[in-house]
Coordinates of C-alpha atoms and ligand atoms in Angstrom, one line a residue:
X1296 CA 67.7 4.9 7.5
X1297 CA 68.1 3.1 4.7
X1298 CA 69.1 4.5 1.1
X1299 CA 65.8 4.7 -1.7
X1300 CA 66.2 5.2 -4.9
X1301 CA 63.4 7.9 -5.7
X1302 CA 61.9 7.2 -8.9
X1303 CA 58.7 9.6 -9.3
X1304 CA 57.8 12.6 -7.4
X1305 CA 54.8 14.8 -6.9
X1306 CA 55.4 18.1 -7.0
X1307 CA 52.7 19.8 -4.7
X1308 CA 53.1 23.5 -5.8
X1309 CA 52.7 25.4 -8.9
X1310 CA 54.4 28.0 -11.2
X1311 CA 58.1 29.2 -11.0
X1312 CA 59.0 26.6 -8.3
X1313 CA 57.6 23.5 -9.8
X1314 CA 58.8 23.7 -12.7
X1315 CA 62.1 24.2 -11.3
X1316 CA 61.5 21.2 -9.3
X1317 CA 60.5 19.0 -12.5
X1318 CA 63.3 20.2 -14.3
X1319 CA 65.7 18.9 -11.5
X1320 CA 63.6 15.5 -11.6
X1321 CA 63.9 15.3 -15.5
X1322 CA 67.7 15.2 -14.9
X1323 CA 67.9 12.8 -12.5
X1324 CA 65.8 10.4 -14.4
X1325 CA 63.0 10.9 -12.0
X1326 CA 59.3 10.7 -12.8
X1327 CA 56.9 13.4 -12.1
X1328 CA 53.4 13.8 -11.2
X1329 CA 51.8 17.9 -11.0
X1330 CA 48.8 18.6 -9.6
X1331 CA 46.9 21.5 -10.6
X1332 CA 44.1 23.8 -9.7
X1333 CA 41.3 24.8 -12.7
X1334 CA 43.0 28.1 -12.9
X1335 CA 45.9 26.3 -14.1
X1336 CA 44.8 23.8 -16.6
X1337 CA 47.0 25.3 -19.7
X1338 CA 50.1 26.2 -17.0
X1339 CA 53.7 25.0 -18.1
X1340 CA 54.4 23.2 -14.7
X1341 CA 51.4 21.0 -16.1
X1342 CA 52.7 20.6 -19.3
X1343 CA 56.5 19.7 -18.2
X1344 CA 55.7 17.2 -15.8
X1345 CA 55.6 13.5 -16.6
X1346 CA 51.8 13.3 -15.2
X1347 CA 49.3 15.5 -14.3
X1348 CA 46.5 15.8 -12.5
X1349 CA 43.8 18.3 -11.5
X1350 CA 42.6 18.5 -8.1
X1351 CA 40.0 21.6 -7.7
X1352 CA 39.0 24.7 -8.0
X1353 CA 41.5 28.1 -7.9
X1354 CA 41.4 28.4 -4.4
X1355 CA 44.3 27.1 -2.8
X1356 CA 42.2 25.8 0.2
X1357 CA 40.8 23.4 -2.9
X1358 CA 43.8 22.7 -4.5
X1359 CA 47.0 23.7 -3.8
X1360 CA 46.7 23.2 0.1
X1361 CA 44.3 20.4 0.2
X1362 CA 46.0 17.5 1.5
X1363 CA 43.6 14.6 1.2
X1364 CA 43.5 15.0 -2.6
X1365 CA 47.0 15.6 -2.9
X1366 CA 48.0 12.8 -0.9
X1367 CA 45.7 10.3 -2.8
X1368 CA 47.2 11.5 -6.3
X1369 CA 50.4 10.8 -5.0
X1370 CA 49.0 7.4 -4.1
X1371 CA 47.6 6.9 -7.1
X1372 CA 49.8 7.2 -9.3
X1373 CA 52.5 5.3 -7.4
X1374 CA 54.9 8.6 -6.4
X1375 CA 57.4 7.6 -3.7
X1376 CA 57.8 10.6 -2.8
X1377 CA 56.2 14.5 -2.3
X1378 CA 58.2 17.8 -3.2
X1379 CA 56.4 20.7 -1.1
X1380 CA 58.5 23.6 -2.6
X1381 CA 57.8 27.1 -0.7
X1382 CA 54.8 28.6 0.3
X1383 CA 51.5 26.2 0.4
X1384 CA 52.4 23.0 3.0
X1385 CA 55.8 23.4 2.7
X1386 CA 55.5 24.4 6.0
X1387 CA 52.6 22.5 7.3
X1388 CA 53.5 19.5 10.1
X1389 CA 50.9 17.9 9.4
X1390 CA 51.4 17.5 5.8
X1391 CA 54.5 16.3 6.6
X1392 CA 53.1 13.7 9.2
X1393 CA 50.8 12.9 6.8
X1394 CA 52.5 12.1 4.0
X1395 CA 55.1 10.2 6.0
X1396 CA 52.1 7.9 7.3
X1397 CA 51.1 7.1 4.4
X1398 CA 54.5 5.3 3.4
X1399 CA 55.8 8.6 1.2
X1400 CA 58.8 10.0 1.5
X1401 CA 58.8 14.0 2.4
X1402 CA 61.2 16.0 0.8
X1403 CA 61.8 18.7 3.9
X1404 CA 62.6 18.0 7.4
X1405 CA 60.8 15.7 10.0
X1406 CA 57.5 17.2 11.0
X1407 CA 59.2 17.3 14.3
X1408 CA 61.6 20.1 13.2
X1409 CA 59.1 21.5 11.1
X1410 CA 56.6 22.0 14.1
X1411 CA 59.7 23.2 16.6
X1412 CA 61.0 25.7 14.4
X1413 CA 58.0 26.8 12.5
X1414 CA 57.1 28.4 15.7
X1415 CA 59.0 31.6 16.3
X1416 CA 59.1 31.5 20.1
X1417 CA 60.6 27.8 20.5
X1418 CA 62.5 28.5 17.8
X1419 CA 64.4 30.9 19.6
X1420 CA 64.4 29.0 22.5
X1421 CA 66.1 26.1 21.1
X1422 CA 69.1 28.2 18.9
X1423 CA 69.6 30.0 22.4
X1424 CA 70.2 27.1 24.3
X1425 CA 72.6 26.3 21.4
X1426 CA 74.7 29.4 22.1
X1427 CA 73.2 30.9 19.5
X1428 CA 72.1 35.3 20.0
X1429 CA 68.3 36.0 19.3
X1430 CA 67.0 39.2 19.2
X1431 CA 66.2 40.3 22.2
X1432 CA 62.1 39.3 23.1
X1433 CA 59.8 37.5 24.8
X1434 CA 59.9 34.2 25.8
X1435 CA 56.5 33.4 26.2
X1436 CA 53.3 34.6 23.9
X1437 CA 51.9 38.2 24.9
X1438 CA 48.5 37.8 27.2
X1439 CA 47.3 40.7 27.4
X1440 CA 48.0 44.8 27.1
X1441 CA 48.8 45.1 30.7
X1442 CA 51.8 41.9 29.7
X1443 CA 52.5 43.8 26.5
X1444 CA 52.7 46.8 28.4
X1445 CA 55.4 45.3 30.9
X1446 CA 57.8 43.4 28.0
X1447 CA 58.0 46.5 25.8
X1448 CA 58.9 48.4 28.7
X1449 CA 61.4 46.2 29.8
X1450 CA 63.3 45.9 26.5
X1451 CA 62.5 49.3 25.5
X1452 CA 61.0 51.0 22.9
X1453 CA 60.4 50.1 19.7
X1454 CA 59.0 47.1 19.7
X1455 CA 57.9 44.4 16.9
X1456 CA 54.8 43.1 17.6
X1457 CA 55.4 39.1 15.6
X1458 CA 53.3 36.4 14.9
X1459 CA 54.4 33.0 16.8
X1460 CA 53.5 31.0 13.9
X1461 CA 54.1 34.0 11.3
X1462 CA 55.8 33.7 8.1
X1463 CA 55.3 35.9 4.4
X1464 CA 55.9 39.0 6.5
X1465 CA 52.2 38.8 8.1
X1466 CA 51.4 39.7 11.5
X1467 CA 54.2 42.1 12.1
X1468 CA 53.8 45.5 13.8
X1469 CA 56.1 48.3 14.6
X1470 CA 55.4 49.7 17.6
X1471 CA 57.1 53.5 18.6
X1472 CA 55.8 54.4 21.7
X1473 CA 53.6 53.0 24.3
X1474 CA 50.3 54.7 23.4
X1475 CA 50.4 53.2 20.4
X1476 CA 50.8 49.4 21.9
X1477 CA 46.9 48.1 22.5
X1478 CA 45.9 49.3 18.7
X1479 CA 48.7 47.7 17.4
X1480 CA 48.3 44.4 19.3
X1481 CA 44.6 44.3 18.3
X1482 CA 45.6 44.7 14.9
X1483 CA 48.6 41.9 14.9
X1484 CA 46.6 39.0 16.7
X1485 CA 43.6 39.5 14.2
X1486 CA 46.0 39.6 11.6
X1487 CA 47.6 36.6 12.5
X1488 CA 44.7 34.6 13.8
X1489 CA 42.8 34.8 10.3
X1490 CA 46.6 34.7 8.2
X1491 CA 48.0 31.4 10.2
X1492 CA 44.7 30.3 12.6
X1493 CA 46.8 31.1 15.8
X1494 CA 46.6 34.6 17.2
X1495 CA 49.7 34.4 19.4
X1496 CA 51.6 37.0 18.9
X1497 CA 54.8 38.0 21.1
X1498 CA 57.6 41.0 21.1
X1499 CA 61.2 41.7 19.7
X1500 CA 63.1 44.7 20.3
X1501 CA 62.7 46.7 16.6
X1502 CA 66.1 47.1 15.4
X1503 CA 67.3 50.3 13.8
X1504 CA 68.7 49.8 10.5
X1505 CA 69.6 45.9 10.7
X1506 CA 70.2 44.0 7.7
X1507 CA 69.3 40.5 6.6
X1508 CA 71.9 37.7 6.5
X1509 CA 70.6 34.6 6.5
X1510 CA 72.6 31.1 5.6
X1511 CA 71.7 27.9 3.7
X1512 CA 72.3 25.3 5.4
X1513 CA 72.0 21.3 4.2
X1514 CA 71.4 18.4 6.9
X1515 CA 71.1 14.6 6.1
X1516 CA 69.8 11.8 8.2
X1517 CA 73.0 11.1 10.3
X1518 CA 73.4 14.4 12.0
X1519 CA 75.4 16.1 9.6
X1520 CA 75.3 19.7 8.4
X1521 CA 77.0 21.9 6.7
X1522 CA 76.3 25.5 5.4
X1523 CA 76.3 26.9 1.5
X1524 CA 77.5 30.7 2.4
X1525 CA 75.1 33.7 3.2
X1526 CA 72.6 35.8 1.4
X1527 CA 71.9 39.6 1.7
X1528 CA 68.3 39.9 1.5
X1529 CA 68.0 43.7 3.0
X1530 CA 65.6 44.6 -0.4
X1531 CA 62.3 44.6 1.1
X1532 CA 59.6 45.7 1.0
X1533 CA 56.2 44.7 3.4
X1534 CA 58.8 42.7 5.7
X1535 CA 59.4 40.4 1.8
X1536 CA 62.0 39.9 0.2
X1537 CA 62.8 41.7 -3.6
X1538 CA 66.6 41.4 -3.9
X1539 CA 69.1 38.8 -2.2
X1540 CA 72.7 38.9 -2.8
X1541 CA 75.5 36.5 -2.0
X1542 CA 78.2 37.7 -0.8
X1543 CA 77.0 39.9 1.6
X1544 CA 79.4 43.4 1.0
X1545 CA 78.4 44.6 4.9
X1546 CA 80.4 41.4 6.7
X1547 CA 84.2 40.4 7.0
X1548 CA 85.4 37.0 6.3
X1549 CA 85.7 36.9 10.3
X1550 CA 82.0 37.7 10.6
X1551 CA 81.2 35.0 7.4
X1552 CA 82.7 32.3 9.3
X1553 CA 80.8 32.9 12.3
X1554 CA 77.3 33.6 11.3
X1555 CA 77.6 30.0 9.2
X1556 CA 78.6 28.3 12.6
X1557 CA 75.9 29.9 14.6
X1558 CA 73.7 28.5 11.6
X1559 CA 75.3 25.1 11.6
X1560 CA 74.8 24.8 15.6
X1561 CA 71.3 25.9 15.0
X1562 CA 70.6 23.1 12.8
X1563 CA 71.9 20.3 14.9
X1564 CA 70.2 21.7 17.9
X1565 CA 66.7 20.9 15.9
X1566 CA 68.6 18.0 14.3
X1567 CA 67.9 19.4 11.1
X1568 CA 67.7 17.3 8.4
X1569 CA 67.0 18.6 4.1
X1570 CA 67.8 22.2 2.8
X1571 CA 67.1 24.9 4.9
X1572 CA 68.1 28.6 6.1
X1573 CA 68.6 30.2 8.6
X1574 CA 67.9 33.7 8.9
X1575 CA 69.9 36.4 11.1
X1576 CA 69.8 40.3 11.3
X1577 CA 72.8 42.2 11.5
X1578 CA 72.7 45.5 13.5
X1579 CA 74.6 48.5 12.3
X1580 CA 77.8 47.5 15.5
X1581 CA 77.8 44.1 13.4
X1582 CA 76.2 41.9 15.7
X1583 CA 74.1 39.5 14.7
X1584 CA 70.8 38.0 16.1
X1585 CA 69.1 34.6 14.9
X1586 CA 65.5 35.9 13.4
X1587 CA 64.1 32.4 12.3
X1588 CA 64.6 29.1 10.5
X1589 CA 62.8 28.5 7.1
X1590 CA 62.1 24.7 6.9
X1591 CA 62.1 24.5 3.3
X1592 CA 63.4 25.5 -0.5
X1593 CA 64.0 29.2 -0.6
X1594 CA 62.5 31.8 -3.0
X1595 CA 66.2 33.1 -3.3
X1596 CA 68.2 29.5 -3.3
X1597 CA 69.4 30.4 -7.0
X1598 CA 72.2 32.8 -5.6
X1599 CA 73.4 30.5 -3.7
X1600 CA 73.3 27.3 -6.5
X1601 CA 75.1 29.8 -9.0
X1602 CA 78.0 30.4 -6.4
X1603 CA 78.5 27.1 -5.1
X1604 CA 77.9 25.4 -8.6
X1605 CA 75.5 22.8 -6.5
X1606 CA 71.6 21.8 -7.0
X1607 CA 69.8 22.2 -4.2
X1608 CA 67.0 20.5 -5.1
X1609 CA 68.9 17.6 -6.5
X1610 CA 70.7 17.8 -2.5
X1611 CA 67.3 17.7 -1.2
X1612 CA 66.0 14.7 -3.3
X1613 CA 69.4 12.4 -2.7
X1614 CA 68.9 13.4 1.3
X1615 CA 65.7 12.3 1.4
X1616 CA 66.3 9.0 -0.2
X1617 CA 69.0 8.5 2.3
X1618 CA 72.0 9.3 1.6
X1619 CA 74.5 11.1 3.5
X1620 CA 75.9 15.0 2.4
X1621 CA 78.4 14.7 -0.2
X1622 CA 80.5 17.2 1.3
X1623 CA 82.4 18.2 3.7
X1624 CA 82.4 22.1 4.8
X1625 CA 85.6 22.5 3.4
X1626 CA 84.8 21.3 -0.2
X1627 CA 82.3 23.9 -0.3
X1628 CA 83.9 27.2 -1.8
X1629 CA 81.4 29.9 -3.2
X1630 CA 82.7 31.3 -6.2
X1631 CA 82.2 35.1 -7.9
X1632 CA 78.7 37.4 -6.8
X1633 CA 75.3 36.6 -7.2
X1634 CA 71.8 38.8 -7.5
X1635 CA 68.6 37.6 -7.5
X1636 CA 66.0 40.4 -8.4
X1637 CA 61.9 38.8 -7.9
X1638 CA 59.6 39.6 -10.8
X1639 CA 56.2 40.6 -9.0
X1640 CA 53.3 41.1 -10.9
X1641 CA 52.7 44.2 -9.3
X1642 CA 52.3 48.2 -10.3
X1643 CA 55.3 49.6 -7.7
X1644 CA 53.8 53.3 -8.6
X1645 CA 50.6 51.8 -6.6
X1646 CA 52.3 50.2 -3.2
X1647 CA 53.6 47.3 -5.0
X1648 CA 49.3 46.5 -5.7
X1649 CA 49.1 43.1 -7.4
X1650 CA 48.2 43.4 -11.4
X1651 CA 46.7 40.9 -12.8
X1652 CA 46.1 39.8 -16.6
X1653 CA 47.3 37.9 -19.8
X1654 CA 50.7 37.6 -21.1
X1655 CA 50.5 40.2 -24.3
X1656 CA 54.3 39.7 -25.0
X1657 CA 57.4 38.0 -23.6
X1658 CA 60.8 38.5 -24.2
X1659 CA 63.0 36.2 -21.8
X1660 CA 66.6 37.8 -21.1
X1661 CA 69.5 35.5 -22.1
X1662 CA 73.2 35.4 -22.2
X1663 CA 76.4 35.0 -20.2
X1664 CA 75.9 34.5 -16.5
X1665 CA 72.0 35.1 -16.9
X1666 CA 69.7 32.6 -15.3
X1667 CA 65.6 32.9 -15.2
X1668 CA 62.9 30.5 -13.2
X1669 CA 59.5 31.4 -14.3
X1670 CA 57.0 29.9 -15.5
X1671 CA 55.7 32.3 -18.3
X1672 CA 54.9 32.0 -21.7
X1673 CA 53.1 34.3 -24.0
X1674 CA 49.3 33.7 -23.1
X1675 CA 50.1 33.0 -19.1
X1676 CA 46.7 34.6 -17.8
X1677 CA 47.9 36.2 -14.1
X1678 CA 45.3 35.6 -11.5
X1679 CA 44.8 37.2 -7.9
X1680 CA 44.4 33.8 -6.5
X1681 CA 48.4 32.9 -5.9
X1682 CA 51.2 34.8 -4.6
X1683 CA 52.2 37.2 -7.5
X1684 CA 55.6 36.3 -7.8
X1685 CA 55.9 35.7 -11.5
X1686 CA 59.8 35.2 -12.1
X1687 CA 63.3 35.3 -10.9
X1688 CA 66.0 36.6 -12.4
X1689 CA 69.4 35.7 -11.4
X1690 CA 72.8 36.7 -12.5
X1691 CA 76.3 35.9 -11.6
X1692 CA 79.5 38.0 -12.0
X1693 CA 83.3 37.3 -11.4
X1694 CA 82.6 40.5 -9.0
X1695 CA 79.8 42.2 -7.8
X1696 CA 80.5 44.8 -10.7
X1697 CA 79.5 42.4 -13.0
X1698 CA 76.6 40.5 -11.0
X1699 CA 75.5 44.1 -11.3
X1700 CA 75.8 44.9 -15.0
X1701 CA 74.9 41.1 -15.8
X1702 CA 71.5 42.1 -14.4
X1703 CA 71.2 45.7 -15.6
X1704 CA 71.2 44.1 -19.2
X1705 CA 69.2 41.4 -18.0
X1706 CA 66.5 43.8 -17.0
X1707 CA 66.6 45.6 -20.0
X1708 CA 66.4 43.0 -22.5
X1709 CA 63.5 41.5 -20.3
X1710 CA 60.2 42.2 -21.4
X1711 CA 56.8 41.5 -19.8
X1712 CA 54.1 42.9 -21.5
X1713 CA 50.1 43.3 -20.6
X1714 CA 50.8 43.2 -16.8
X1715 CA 53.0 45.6 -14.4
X1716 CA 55.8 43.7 -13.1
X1717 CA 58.3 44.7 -10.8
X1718 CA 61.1 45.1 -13.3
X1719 CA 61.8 48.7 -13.6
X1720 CA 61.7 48.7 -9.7
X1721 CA 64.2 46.5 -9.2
X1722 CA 66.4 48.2 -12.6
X1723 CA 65.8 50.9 -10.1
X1724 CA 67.3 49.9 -7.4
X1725 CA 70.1 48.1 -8.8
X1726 CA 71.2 51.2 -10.4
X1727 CA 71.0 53.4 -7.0
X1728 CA 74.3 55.1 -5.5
X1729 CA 73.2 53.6 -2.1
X1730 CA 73.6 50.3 -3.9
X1731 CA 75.6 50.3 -6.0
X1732 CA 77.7 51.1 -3.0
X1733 CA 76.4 48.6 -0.9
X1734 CA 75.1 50.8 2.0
X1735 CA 71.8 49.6 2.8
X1736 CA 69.3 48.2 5.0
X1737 CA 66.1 46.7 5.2
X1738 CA 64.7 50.3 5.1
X1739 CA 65.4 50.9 1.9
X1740 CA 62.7 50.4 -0.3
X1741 CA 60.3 52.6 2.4
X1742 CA 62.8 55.0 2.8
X1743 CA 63.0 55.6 -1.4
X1744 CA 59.4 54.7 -2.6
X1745 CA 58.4 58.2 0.5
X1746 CA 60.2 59.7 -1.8
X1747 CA 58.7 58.8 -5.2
X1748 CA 54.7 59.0 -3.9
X1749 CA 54.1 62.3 -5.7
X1750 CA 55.5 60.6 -9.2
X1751 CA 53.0 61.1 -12.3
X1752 CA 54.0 57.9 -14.2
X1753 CA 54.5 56.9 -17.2
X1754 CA 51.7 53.5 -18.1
X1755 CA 54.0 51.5 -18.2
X1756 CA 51.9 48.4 -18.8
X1757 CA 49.8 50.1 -21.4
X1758 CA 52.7 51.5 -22.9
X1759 CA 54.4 47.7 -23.6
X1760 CA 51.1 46.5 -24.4
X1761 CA 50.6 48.7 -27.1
X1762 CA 54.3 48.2 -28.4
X1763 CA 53.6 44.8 -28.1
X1764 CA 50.4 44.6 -30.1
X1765 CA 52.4 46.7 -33.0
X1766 CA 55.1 43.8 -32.6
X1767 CA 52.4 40.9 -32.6
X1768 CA 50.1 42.1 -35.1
X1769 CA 52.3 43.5 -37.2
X1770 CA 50.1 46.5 -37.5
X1771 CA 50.2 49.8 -35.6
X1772 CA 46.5 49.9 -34.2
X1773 CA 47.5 52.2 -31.5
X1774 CA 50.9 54.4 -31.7
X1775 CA 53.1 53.5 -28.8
X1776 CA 52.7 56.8 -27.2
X1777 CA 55.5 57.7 -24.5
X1778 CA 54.0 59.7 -22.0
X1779 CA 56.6 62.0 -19.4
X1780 CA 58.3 60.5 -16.6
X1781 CA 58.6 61.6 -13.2
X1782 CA 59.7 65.2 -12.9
X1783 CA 62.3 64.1 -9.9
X1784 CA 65.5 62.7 -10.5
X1785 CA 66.1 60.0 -8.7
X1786 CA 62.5 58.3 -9.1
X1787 CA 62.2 55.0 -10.6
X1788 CA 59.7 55.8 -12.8
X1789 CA 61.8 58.7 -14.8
X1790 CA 63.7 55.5 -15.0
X1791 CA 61.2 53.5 -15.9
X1792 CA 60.6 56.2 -19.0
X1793 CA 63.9 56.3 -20.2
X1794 CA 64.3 52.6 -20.2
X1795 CA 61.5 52.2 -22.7
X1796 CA 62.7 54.8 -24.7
X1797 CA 65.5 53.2 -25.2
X1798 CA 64.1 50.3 -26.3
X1799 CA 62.3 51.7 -29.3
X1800 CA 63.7 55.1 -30.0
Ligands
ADP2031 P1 61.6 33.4 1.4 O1 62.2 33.7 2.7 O2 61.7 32.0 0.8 O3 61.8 34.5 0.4 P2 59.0 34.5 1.7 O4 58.7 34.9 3.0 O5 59.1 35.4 0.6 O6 60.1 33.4 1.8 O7 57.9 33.4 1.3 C1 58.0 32.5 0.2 C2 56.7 32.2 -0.3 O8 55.9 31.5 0.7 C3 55.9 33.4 -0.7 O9 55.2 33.0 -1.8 C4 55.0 33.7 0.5 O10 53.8 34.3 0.1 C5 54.8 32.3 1.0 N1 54.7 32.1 2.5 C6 55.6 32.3 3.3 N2 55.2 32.0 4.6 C7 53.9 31.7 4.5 C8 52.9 31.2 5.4 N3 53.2 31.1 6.7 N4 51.7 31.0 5.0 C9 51.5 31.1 3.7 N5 52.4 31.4 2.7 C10 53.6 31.7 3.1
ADP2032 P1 58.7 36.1 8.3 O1 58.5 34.8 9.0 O2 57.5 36.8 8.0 O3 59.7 36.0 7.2 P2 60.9 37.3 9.9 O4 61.0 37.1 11.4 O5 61.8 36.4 9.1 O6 59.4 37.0 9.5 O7 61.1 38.8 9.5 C1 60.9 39.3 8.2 C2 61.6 40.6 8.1 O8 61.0 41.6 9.1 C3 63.0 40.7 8.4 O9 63.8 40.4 7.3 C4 63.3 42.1 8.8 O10 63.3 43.0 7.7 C5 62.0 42.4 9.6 N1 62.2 42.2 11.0 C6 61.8 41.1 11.7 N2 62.1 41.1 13.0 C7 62.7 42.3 13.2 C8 63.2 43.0 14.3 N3 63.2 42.5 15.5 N4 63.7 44.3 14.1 C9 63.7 44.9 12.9 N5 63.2 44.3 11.8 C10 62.7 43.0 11.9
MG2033 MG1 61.7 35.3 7.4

């Protein structure tokens, strides 16, 4: 393959992740051309980028995923080259294919790995054959309740019901016990023919208290990979992610070393090319199972950029032009603790239900070892159209002591008014004796919102809003009124309560 200087990029995405793409481009002295939907015609990703473009309406099905129009910007304006970030076609073969074909280069892997791994069952077929431990399962899509039946059986019960071609935590259903099986696969090929337009679905073994370790790995054109250290991404909630960490406090050095060379084999076995990760789950004995490959930029890829010191988007960009890794697995040598915590625009008190609105007020945190990706400004209207991840805030500590109080402040100083946001969630969490002590698993966030149903919250969103008119205006139209907390300790929204009041009392 021969080297290409890249010298203007489309970014085909929207929000927190394009801009971080366009900022990466601004540095490198590359060009950039967004493309936006109507809902996004005053957005900052619009703004920041060299070029613009609109390209529909606000459904992504007109806009953000369709790939005629994006293709013929990207034409159009003379890119050389198409930046998928996450979600949308980052994942889509055909895109890929597509944009390939049409004498572009795709930031990502080769539709070829793309298709292989983006489907979960030869996935796990190909790391196996690698040496690599899967989670126990099926081998082949389920075809019917009687085959259902007869695999669940056989690796005993409970079972995950999984989408082949899943991905966003859809299609996924526990399964305890075998009367509940035929519901539950009714439910999960529905689910998964009208969330990814394939209704295969097959089984895993449910593990008990596992936690999520998954490694990002880098892969150029010549067969070479090498791994960027693991991320603990056990905060969930809905099978998604709302914390990562890096390093993971539940694994040994002994245990590091391995999981990143069961990672590495897994990408040569799909000849992996671009940033990618793989994800494992560890079970409470410490052994670890391959779970799936994400062909693209992570949501959580900060942690790992502020503990290696690299840019992986600037890695993905000089792969895709050709040229070979810059470094040898050695060289690489993560440095001090990382947290991500994702800012959702959504009310936790209601199931995490997405909250939509404009911007009132915005008060980015700053300072030492503080890092935020959004996209936000004062004015940012939040639709219901696109994924409701708003921000990211990252921190990074000599220890995780200080990854921890780096983000505590962080949190605090951060303020979001006019829409709930995930923030006094994760100030929750981060704050919790389970870990603060690092003893949990993907459970968690179940486990402790059971807990917290019968909490009688404080509006938080009103609450800012009405602060922040006082602060805008300059007037007091409406007192900032601080209604009581939750009458149970270790609720989040006691702490949410507390955290205003110190803020303005
Ligand atoms: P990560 O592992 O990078 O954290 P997530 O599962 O949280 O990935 O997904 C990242 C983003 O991509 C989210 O915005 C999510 O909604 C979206 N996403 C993930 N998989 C799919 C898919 N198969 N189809 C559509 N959107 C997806
Ligand atoms: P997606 O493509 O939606 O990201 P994954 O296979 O990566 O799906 O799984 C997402 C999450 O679901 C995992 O991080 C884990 O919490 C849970 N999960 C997946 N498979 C299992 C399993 N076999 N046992 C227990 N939990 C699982
Ligand atoms: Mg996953």
């Amino acid at each position: 393959m021969q080297s290409h200087r890249i010298q203007k990029v489309l970014v085909a995405n929207r929000g927190e992740i394009a801009l971080r793409i366009i900022r990466t481009c601004e540095e490198m002295g590359i060009r950039t051309v967004a493309v936006y939907s109507e809902a996004d015609r005053t957005a900052l990703h619009v703004r920041r980028a060299s070029e613009a473009y609109e390209i529909g309406p606000p459904a992504p099905l007109e806009s953000y995923l369709a790939m005629d129009k994006i293709i013929q910007v990207a034409k159009a304006a003379k890119c050389d080259a198409v930046h998928p970030g996450y979600g949308f076609l980052s994942e889509s073969p055909d895109f890929a294919r597509r944009v390939e074909k049409s004498g572009l280069l795709f930031i990502g892997p080769t539709a070829r790995s793309i298709r292989a791994l983006g489907d979960k069952l030869r996935a796990r077929d190909i790391v196996s054959r690698a040496g690599v431990p899967v989670v126990p399962g099926s081998t082949e899509p389920i075809r019917d309740l009687s085959h259902a039946r007869q695999i669940a059986a056989e690796f005993g019960y409970p079972v995950l019901l999984k989408a082949v071609g899943g991905g966003g935590g859809r299609g996924m259903r526990i399964v305890k016990e075998e009367k509940e099986l035929g519901q539950a696969l009714r439910e999960a090929t529905a689910e998964t023919r009208s969330a990814f337009g394939d209704p295969r679905v097959y089984i895993e073994k449910y593990l008990r208290h596992p936690r999520h370790i998954e490694v990002q790995i880098l892969g150029d054109s010549y067969d070479n990979v090498i791994h960027l250290g693991e991320r603990e991404c056990s905060i969930q909630r809905r099978f998604q992610k709302m914390i990562e960490e890096s390093p993971s406090t539940f694994i040994d050095d002994v245990l590091r070393a391995e999981i990143g060379s069961a990672a590495v084999r897994a990408a040569k076995a799909s000849r992996y090319r671009s940033a990618g990760t793989v994800e494992f789950l560890v079970d409470e004995d410490k052994k670890y199972y391959f779970l799936e490959v994400n062909t693209r930029i992570q949501v959580e890829h900060p942690v790992t950029e502020m503990r290696t010191g690299l840019d992986i988007v600037e890695e993905q960009l000089r792969i895709a032009s050709g040229e070979s890794i810059r470094w040898k697995q050695e060289e690489i040598s993560p440095r001090g603790h990382s947290i991500e915590c994702r800012i959702y625009a959504e009310d936790a008190d209601e199931g995490f239900l997405p909250s939509v609105g404009k911007i009132a007020y915005l008060r980015p945190a700053q300072g030492n070892g503080i890092r935020i990706d959004s996209a936000l400004e004062m004015g940012t209207e939040i639709t219901s159209y696109y994924d409701a991840l708003i921000s990211k805030v990252v921190s990074w500590g000599i220890d995780r002591a200080q990854a921890i109080s780096r983000m505590d402040r962080a949190l605090r100083e951060y303020l979001i008014a006019g829409i709930k946001t995930t923030i006094p969630f994760c100030l929750y969490v981060i704050n919790h004796k389970a870990f603060r002590n690092g003893e949990y698993d993907t459970g968690f966030v179940q486990e402790f919102s059971k807990r917290n149903h019968q909490t009688t919250a404080a509006d938080d969103g009103r609450l800012i809003a009405a602060i922040s008119g006082v602060l805008v205006a300059g007037e007091a139209k409406e007192a900032p009124i601080l209604t009581g907390g939750s009458q149970i300790k270790d609720g989040w929204s006691g702490w949410k309560t507390k955290r205003i009041e110190q803020e303005y009392h």
